[in-house]
mmCIF file of C-alpha atoms and ligand atoms in Angstrom:
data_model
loop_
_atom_site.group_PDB
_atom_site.id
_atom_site.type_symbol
_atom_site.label_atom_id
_atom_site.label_comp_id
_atom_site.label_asym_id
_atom_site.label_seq_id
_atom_site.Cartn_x
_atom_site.Cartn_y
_atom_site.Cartn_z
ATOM 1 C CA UNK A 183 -87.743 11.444 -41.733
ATOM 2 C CA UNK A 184 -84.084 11.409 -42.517
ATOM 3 C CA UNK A 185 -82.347 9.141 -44.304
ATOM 4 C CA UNK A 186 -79.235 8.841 -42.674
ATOM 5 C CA UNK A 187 -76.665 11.110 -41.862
ATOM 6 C CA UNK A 188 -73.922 12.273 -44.489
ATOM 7 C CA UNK A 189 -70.681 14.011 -44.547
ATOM 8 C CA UNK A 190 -69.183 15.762 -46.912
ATOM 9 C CA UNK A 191 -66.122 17.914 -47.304
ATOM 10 C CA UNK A 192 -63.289 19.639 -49.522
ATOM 11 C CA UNK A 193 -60.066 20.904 -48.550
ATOM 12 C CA UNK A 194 -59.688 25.087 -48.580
ATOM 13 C CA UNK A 195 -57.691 25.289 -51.349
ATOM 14 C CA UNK A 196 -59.302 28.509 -52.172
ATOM 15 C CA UNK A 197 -62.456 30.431 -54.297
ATOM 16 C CA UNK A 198 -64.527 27.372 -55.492
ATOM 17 C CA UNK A 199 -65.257 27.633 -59.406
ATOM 18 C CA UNK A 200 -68.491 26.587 -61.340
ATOM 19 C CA UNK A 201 -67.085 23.200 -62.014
ATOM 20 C CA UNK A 202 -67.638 22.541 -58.377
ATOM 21 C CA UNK A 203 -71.181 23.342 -58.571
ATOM 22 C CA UNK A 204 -72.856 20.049 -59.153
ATOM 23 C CA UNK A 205 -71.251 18.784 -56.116
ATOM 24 C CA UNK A 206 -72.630 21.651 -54.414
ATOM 25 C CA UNK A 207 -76.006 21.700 -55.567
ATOM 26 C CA UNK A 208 -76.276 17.615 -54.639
ATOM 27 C CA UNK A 209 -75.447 18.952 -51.193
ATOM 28 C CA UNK A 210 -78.025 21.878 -51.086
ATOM 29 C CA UNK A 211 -81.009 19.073 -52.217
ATOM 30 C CA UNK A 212 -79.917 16.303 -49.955
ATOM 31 C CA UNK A 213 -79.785 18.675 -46.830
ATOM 32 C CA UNK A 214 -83.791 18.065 -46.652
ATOM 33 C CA UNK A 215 -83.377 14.503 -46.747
ATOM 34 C CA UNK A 216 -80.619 13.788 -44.384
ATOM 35 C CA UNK A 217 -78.223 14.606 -41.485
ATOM 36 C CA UNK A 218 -76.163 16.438 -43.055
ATOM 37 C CA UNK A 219 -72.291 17.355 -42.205
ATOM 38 C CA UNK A 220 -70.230 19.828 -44.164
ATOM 39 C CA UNK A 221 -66.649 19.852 -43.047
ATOM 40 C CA UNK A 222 -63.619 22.129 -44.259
ATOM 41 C CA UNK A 223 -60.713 19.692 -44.201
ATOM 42 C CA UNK A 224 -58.137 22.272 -42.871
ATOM 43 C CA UNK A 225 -55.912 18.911 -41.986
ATOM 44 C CA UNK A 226 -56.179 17.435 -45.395
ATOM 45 C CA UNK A 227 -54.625 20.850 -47.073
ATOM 46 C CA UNK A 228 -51.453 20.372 -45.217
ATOM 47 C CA UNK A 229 -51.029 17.188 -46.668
ATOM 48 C CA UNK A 230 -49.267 18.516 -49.821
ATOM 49 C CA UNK A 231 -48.855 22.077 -48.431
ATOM 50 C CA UNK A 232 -46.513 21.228 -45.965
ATOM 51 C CA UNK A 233 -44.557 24.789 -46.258
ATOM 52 C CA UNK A 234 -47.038 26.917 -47.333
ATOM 53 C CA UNK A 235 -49.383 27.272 -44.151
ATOM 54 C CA UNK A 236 -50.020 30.752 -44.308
ATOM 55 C CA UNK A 237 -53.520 30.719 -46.575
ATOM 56 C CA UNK A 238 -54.947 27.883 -44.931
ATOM 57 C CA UNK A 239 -57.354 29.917 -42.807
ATOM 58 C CA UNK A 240 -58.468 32.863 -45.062
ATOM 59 C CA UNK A 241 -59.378 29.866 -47.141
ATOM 60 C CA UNK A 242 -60.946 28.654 -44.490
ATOM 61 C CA UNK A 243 -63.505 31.203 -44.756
ATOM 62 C CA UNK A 244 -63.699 31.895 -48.524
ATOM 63 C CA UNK A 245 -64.780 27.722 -48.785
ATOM 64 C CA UNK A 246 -67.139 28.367 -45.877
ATOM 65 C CA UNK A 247 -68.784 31.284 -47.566
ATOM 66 C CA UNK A 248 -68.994 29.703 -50.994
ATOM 67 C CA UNK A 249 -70.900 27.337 -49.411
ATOM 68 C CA UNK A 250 -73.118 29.387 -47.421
ATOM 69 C CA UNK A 251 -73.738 31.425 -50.734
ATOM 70 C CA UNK A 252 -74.826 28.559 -53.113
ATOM 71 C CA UNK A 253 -77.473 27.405 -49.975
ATOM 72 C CA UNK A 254 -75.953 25.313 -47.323
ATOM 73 C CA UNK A 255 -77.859 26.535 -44.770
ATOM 74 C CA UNK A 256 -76.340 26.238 -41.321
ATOM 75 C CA UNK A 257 -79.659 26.023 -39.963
ATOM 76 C CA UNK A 258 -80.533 22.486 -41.592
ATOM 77 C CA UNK A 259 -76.752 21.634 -41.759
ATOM 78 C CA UNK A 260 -73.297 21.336 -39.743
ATOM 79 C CA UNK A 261 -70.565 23.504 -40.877
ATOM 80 C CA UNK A 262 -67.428 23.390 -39.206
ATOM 81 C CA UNK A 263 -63.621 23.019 -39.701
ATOM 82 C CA UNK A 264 -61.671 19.521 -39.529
ATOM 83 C CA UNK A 265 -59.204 20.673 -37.072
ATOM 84 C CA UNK A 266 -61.973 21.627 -34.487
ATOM 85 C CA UNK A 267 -62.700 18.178 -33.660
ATOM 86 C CA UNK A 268 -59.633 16.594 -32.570
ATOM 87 C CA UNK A 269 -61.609 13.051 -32.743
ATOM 88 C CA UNK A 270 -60.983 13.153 -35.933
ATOM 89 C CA UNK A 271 -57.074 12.556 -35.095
ATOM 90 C CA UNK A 272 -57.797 9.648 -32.414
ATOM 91 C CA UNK A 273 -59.387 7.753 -35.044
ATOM 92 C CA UNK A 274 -57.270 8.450 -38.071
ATOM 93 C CA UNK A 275 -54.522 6.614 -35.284
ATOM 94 C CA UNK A 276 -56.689 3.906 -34.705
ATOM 95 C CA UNK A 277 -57.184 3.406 -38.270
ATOM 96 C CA UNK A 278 -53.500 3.536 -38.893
ATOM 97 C CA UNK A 279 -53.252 0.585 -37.183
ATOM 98 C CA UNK A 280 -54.795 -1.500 -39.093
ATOM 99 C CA UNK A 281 -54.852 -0.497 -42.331
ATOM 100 C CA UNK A 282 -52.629 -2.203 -44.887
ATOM 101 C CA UNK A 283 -49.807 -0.249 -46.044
ATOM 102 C CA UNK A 284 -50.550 -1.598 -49.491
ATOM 103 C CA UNK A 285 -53.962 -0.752 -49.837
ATOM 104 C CA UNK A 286 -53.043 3.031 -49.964
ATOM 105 C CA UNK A 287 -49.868 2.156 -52.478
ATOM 106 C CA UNK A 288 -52.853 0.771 -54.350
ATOM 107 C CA UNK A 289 -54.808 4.178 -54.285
ATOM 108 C CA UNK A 290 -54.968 5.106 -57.700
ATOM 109 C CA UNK A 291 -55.320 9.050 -56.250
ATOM 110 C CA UNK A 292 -52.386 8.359 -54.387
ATOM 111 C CA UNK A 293 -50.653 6.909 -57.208
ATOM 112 C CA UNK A 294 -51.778 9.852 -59.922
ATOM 113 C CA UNK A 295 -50.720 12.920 -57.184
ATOM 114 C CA UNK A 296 -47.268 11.682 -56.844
ATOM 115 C CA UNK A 297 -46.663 11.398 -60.209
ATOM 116 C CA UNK A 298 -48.605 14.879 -60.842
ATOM 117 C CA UNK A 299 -46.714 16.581 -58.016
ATOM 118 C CA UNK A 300 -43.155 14.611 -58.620
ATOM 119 C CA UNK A 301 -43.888 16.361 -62.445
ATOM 120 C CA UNK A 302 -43.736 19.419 -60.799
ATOM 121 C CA UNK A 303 -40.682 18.777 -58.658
ATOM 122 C CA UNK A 304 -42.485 18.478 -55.309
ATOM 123 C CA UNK A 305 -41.802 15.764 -53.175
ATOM 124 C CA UNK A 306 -44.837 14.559 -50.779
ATOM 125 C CA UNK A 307 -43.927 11.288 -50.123
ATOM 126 C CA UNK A 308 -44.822 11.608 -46.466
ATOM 127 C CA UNK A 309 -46.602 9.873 -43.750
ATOM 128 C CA UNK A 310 -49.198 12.010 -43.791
ATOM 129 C CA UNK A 311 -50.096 11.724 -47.261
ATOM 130 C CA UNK A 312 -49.759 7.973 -47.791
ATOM 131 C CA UNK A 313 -52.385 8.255 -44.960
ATOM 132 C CA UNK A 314 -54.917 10.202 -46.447
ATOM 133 C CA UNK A 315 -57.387 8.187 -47.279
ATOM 134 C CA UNK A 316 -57.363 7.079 -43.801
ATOM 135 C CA UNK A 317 -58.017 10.584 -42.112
ATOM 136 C CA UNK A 318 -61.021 10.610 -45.341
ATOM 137 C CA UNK A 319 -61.882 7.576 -43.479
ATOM 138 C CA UNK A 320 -61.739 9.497 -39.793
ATOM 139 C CA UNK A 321 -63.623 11.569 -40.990
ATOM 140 C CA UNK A 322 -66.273 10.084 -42.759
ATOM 141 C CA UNK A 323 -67.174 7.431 -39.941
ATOM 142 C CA UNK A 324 -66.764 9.213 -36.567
ATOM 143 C CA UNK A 325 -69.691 10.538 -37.448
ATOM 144 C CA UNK A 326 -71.092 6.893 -38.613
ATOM 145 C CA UNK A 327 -71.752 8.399 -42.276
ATOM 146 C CA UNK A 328 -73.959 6.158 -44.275
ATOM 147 C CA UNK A 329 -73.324 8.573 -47.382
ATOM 148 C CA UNK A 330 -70.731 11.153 -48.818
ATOM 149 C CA UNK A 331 -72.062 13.280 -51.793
ATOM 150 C CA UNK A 332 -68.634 14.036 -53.569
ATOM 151 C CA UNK A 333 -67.402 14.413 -57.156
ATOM 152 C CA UNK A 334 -66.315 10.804 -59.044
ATOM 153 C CA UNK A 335 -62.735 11.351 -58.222
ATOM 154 C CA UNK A 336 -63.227 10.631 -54.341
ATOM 155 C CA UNK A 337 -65.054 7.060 -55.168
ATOM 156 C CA UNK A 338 -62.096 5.750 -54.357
ATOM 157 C CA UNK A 339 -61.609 6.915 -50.972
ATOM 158 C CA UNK A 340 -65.023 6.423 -50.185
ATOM 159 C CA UNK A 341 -64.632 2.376 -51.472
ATOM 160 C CA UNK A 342 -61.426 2.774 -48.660
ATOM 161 C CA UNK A 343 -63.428 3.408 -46.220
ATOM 162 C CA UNK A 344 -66.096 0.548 -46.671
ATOM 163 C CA UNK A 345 -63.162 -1.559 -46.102
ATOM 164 C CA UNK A 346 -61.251 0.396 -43.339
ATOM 165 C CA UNK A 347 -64.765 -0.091 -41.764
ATOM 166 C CA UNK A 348 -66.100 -3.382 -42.330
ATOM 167 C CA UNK A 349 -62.072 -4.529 -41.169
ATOM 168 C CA UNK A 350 -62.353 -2.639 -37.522
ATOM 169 C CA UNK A 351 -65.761 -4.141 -37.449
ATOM 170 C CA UNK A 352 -64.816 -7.972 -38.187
ATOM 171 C CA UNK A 353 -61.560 -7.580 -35.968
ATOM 172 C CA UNK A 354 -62.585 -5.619 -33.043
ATOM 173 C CA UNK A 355 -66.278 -7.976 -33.582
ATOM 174 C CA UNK A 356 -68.596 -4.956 -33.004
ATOM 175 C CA UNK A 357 -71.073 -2.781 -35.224
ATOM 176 C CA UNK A 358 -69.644 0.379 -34.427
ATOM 177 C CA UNK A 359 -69.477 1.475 -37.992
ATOM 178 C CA UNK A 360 -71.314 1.404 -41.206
ATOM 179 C CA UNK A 361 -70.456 1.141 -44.889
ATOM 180 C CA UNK A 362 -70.672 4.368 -46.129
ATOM 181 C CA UNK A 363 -72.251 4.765 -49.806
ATOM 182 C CA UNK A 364 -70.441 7.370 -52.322
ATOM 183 C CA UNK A 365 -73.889 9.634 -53.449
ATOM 184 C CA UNK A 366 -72.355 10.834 -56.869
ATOM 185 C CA UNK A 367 -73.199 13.998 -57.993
ATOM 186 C CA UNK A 368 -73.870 14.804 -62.302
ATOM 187 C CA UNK A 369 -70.365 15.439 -63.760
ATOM 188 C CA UNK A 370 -69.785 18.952 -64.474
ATOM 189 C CA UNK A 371 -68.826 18.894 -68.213
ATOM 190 C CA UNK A 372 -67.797 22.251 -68.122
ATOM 191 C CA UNK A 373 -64.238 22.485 -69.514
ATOM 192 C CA UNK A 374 -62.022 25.414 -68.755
ATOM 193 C CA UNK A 375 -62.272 28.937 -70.630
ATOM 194 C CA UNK A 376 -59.050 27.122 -72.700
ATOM 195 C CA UNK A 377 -60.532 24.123 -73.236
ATOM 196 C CA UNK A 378 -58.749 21.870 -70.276
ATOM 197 C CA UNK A 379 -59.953 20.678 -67.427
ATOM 198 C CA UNK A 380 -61.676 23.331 -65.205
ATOM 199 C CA UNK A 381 -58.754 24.254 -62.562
ATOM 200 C CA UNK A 382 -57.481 27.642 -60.495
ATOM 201 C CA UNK A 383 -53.594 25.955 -61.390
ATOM 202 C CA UNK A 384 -54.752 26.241 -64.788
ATOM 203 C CA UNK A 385 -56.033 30.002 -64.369
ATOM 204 C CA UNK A 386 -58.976 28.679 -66.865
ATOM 205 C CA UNK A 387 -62.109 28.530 -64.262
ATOM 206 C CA UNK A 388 -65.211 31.261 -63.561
ATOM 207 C CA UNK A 389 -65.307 31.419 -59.756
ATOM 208 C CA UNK A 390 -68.807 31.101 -58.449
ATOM 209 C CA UNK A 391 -68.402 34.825 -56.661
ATOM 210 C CA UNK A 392 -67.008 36.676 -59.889
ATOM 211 C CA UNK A 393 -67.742 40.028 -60.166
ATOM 212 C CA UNK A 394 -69.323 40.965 -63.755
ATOM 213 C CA UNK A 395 -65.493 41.813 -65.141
ATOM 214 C CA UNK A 396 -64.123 38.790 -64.192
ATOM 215 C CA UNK A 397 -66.988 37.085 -65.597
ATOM 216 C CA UNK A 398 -66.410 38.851 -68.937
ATOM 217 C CA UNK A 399 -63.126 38.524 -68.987
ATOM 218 C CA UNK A 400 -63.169 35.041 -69.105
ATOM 219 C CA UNK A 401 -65.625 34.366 -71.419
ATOM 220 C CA UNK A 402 -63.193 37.048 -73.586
ATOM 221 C CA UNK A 403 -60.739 34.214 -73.364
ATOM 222 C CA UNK A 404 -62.928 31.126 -74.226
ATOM 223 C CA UNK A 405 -61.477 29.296 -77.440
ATOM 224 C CA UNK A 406 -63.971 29.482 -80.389
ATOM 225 C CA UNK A 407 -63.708 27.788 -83.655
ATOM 226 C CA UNK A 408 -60.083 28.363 -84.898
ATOM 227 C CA UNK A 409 -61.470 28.130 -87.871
ATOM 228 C CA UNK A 410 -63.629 30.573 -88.304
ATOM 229 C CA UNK A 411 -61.315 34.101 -89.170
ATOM 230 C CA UNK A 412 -63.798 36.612 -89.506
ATOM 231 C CA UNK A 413 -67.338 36.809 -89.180
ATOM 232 C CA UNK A 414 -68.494 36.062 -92.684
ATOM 233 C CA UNK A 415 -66.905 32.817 -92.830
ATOM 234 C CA UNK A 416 -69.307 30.115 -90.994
ATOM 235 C CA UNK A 417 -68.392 28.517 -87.823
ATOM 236 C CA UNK A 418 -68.859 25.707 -86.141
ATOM 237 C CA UNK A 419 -70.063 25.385 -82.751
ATOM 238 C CA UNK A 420 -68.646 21.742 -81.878
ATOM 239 C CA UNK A 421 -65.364 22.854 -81.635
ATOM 240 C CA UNK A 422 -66.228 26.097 -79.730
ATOM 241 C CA UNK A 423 -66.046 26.423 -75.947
ATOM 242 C CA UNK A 424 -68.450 28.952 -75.752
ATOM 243 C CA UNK A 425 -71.303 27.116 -77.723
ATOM 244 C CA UNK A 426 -70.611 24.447 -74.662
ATOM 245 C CA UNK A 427 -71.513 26.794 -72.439
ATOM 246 C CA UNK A 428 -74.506 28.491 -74.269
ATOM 247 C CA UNK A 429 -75.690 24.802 -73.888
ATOM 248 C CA UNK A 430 -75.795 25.234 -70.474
ATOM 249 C CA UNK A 431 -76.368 28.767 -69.257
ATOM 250 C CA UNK A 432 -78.697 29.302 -72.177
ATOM 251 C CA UNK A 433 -80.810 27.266 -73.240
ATOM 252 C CA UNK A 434 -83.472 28.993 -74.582
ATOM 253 C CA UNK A 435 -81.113 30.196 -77.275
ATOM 254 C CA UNK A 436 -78.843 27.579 -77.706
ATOM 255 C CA UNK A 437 -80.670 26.221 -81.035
ATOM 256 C CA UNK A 438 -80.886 29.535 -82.473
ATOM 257 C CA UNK A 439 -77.239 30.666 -81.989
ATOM 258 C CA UNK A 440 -76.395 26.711 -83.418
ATOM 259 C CA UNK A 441 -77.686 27.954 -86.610
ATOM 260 C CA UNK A 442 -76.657 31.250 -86.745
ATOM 261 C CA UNK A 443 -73.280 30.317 -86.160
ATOM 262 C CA UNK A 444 -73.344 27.349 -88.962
ATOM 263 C CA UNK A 445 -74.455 30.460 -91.490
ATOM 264 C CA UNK A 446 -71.881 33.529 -90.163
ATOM 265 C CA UNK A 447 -75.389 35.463 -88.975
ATOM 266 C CA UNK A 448 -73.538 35.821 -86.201
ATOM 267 C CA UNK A 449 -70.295 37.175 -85.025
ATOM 268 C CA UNK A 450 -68.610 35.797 -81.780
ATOM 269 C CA UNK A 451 -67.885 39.051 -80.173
ATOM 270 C CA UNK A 452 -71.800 38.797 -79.905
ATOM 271 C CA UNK A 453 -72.194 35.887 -78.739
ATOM 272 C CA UNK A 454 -69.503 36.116 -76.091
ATOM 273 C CA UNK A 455 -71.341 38.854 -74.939
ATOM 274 C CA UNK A 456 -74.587 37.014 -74.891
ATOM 275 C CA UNK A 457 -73.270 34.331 -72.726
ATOM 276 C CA UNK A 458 -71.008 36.723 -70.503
ATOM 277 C CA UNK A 459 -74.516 38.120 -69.539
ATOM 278 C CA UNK A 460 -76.432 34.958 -68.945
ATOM 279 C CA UNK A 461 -73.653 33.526 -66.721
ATOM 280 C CA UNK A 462 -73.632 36.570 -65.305
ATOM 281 C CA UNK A 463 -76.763 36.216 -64.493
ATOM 282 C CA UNK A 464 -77.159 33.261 -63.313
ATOM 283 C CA UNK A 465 -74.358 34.177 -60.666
ATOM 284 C CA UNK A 466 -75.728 36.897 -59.403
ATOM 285 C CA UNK A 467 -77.667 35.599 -56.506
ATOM 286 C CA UNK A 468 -74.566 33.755 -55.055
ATOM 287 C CA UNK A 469 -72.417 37.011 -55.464
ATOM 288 C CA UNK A 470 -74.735 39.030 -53.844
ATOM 289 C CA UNK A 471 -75.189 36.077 -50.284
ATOM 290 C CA UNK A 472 -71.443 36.345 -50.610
ATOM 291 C CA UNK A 473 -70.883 40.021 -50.072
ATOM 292 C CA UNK A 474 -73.365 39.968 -47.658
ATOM 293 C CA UNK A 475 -71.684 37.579 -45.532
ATOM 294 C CA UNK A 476 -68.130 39.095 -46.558
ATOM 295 C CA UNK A 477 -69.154 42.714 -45.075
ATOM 296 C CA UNK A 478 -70.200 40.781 -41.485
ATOM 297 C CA UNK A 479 -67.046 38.507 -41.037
ATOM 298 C CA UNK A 480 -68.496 37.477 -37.600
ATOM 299 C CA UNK A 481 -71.168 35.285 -38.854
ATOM 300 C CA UNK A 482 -68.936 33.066 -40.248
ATOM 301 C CA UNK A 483 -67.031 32.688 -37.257
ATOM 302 C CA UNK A 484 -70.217 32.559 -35.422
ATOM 303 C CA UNK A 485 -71.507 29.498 -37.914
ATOM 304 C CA UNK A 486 -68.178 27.272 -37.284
ATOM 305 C CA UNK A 487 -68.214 27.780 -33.587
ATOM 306 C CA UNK A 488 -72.006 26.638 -33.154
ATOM 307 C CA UNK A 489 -70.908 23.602 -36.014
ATOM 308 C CA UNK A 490 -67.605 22.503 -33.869
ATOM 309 C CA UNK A 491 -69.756 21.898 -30.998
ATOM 310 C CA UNK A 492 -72.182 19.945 -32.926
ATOM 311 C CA UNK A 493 -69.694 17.769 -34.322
ATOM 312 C CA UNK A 494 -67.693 17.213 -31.522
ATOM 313 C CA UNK A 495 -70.807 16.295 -29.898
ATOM 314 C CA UNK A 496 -71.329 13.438 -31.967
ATOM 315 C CA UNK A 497 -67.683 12.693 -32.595
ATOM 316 C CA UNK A 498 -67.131 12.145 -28.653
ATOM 317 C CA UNK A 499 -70.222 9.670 -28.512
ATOM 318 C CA UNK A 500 -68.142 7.868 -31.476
ATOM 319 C CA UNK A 501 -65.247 7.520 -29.862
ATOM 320 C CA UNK A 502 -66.415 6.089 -26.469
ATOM 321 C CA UNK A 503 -67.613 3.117 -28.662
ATOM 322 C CA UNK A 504 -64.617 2.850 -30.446
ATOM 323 C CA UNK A 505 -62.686 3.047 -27.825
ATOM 324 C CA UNK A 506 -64.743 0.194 -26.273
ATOM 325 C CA UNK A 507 -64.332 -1.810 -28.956
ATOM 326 C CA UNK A 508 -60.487 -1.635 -28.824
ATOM 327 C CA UNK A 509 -60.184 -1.794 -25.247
ATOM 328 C CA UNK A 510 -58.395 1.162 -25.274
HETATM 329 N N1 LIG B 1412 -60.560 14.414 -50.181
HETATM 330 C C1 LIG B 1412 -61.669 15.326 -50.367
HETATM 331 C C2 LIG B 1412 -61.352 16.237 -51.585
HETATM 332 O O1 LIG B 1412 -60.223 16.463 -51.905
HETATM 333 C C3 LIG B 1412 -61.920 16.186 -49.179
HETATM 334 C C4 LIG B 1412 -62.363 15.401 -47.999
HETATM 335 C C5 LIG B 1412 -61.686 15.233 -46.825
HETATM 336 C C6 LIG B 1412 -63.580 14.670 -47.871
HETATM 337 N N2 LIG B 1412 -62.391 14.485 -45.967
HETATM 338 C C7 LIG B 1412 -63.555 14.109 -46.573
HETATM 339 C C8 LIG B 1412 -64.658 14.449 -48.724
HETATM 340 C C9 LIG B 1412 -64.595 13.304 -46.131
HETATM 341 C C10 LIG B 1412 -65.706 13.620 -48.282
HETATM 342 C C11 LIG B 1412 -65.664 13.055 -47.001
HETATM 343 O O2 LIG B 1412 -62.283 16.751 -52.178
HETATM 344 FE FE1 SF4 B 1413 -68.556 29.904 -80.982
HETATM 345 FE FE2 SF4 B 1413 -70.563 31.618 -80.931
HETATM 346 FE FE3 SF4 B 1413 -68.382 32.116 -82.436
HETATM 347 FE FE4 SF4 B 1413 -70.047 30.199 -83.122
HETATM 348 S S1 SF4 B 1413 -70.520 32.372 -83.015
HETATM 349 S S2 SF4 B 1413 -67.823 30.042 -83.086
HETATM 350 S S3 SF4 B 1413 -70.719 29.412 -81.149
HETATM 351 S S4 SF4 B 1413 -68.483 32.001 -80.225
#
């Protein structure tokens, strides 16, 4: 029996990165237990890439193969692309309408992107992006989503759209809509390979389709202990981004290279190499769904197609409530 029905998305910003696996992995598990709907918010990326269009679509398809390679299976799940479903749009304007300018001031996303972007001397303060909590919103509930597995930093968009919700509902006196629950997914505490946050901007992050080089190379670049000169002085693995990751990828191990480090038995280049090879590993699977779906481009195409229909299947039932409700 399901659950409920979810949806989920991200915005094609390009290759996803092993930080974004925990999110990913939520979605693989709850696909058994609910309706599930994975959307590629093509709309969202224009929001703050207003002049550079032209990689929306091949990212289009790298998100939607990342997916597919990590185990969202099309045949349990709806795929498909934002822009397909233009009901989307109908109900981000009905939302518009009565949604309180200052409860998206109030966003403290909204409020930490203009800062981050004014920092970088872009200007986004659109429309569009004041708004985008309420296309989240769209989104979310024209599909009547009682849950959204996403990462902590959408909780607030989610808590939005409890209230964009439960406010159509009291005005317009119907029970078109539920309140939507934010399923959170573990952190990733994965840092990147330079010790910040895990980010492409950053050029610090291990994309879940890296080849073996790339996945070498950047464990070449991890910070270890700046301490520790040469390889008979002993180290210590708190400070080392590396050990972080042995904790993770290996382990088995992880105990044994603690104390080998702590007594110089063992040299980093080593145990870079050790944990280039387990990652490696451990990405191998994904790499290999991805090429496979890379060398037959028209499965993709074939996946969003049969998904837009889906959607817009359920998205059109929506609406004819909605617009019911509003007497519209
Ligand atoms: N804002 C989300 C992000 O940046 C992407 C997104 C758009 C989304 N619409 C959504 C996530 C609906 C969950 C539900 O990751
Ligand atoms: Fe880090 Fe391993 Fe070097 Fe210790 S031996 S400092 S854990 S890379």
């Amino acid at each position: 029996m399901s659950k409920g029905r979810i949806l989920s998305g991200m915005r094609p910003t390009g290759r996803l990165h092993i930080g974004h696996l925990s999110v990913l992995e939520n979605w693989r598990k709850l696909q058994a237990e609910y309706d599930c709907h994975f959307m590629v918010a093509d709309w969202h990326a224009l929001t703050t890439k207003i002049e550079e269009t032209e990689s929306i679509k091949a990212n289009v398809r790298e998100l939607v193969v990342d997916w597919l390679s990590v185990g969202i299976d099309p045949e349990k799940s709806v795929v498909f692309v934002q822009s397909q479903v233009k009901e989307h749009a109908e109900l981000h304007l009905l939302f518009s309408m009565i949604t309180p300018i200052g409860w998206l001031e109030r966003c403290p996303t909204y409020k930490d992107q203009v800062q981050q972007l004014g920092d970088q001397g872009k200007d986004i303060n659109t429309y569009g992006f004041l708004g985008y909590p309420v296309l989240q919103a769209a989104d979310i509930l024209v599909y009547k989503g009682d849950a959204v597995p996403v990462g902590e930093d959408q909780v607030p968009h989610v808590e939005l759209t409890r209230e964009i919700a439960r406010r159509f509902n009291y005005l317009y006196q119907t029970k078109v809509f539920p309140e939507p629950k934010a399923l959170l997914a573990e952190i990733s505490l994965l840092p990147g390979v330079d010790g910040r946050k895990m980010s492409k901007s950053y050029n610090n992050e291990i994309a879940i389709g890296a080849t073996t080089e790339e996945i070498q190379a950047r464990v070449n670049a991890m910070i270890t202990d700046p301490a520790r000169v040469r390889k008979t002085d002993p180290g210590n693995p708190e400070v080392c981004i590396v050990y972080t990751y042995q904790k993770l990828y290996n382990p088995g191990e992880v105990k044994e290279i603690e104390t080998a480090c702590r007594n110089a038995e063992v040299g980093c280049v080593a145990c870079k190499k050790k944990l280039a090879a387990v990652i490696d590993q451990a990405l191998t699977p994904y790499r290999e769904k991805r090429l496979e779906l890379l060398a037959k481009p028209s499965i993709v195409d074939e996946i969003l197609a049969d998904g837009g229909e889906k959607a817009r299947k359920v998205a059109a039932e929506t609406m004819a409530q909605v617009r019911d409700a509003v007497r519209i």
